[in-house]
Coordinates of C-alpha atoms in Angstrom, one line a residue:
M1 CA 45.4 -75.5 50.1
T2 CA 47.1 -72.5 51.7
V3 CA 45.8 -71.4 55.1
P4 CA 47.3 -68.4 56.8
V5 CA 47.9 -68.8 60.6
L6 CA 48.8 -66.1 63.1
L7 CA 50.9 -67.7 65.9
E8 CA 52.1 -66.0 69.1
F9 CA 54.8 -67.7 71.2
T10 CA 55.5 -66.3 74.6
G11 CA 58.1 -67.2 77.2
T12 CA 61.8 -66.5 77.8
L13 CA 63.1 -65.9 74.2
V14 CA 66.3 -64.9 72.4
P15 CA 64.9 -62.9 69.5
A16 CA 67.8 -63.5 67.1
S17 CA 67.7 -67.2 67.7
M18 CA 63.9 -67.3 67.3
D19 CA 64.1 -65.4 64.0
A20 CA 66.8 -67.7 62.6
F21 CA 65.0 -70.9 63.8
A22 CA 61.7 -69.8 62.4
R23 CA 63.1 -68.8 59.0
H24 CA 65.0 -72.1 58.8
R25 CA 61.9 -74.3 59.7
A26 CA 59.6 -72.3 57.4
Q27 CA 62.1 -72.8 54.5
R28 CA 62.4 -76.5 55.2
L29 CA 58.6 -76.9 55.2
D30 CA 58.2 -74.6 52.2
L31 CA 55.9 -72.2 54.1
G32 CA 55.3 -68.5 53.8
L33 CA 56.6 -66.6 56.9
E34 CA 56.3 -63.1 58.1
I35 CA 57.8 -62.2 61.4
L36 CA 55.6 -59.5 62.9
E37 CA 57.2 -59.1 66.3
S38 CA 60.3 -60.5 67.9
A39 CA 61.0 -59.6 71.5
P40 CA 62.5 -61.3 74.6
D41 CA 59.0 -62.3 75.8
R42 CA 56.9 -62.5 72.6
F43 CA 57.3 -63.9 69.1
L44 CA 54.5 -63.2 66.7
V45 CA 54.5 -64.7 63.2
A46 CA 52.1 -65.1 60.2
V47 CA 52.6 -68.5 58.5
S48 CA 51.0 -69.7 55.3
G49 CA 50.8 -73.1 53.8
P50 CA 49.0 -76.4 54.1
P51 CA 47.4 -77.0 57.6
E52 CA 49.6 -80.1 58.2
L53 CA 52.8 -78.1 57.6
T54 CA 51.8 -75.1 59.6
A55 CA 51.0 -77.5 62.5
A56 CA 54.5 -79.0 62.0
F57 CA 56.0 -75.5 62.1
E58 CA 54.1 -74.7 65.3
M59 CA 55.4 -78.0 66.9
A60 CA 59.0 -77.3 65.8
L61 CA 59.0 -73.8 67.3
S62 CA 57.4 -75.0 70.5
L63 CA 60.5 -77.2 71.0
G64 CA 63.3 -74.9 70.0
P65 CA 65.7 -73.1 69.7
A66 CA 67.7 -74.5 72.6
D67 CA 68.3 -71.0 74.2
S68 CA 64.6 -70.1 74.3
L69 CA 61.8 -71.4 76.5
I70 CA 58.3 -71.3 75.0
R71 CA 55.7 -71.2 77.8
A72 CA 52.5 -70.7 75.7
I73 CA 51.3 -70.6 72.1
R74 CA 48.3 -68.5 71.0
H75 CA 46.4 -68.9 67.8
H76 CA 44.9 -65.6 66.6
H77 CA 41.8 -65.9 64.4
D78 CA 40.5 -63.6 61.8
D79 CA 37.0 -65.0 62.2
G80 CA 36.0 -62.9 65.3
L81 CA 36.6 -65.8 67.7
P82 CA 38.9 -65.3 70.7
P83 CA 42.4 -66.6 70.4
T84 CA 43.1 -70.1 71.7
T85 CA 46.0 -70.8 74.0
R86 CA 48.2 -73.8 74.4
R87 CA 50.6 -74.2 77.3
S88 CA 53.9 -75.8 76.5
Q89 CA 54.7 -78.7 78.7
E90 CA 57.7 -78.1 80.9
G91 CA 59.8 -80.9 82.4

């Protein structure tokens, strides 16, 4: 089953690195990917695929690339519910 997910990553980001990292991970997981916004403080993507694989994509992006620091991840819903936010754990 394909489930579309809208994910927003915020933090201190390098847009070119985030773009390349996201495309590579989506390709490896065989997910659909649309990059909606790529800025130094915000990376917004639409990902489609099985829920287990979209969750793996989210986890991968929360950890990398090495030159970007993800501080929070928001899930945007199309069902009228407010977005949920997860804070990334920092060492």
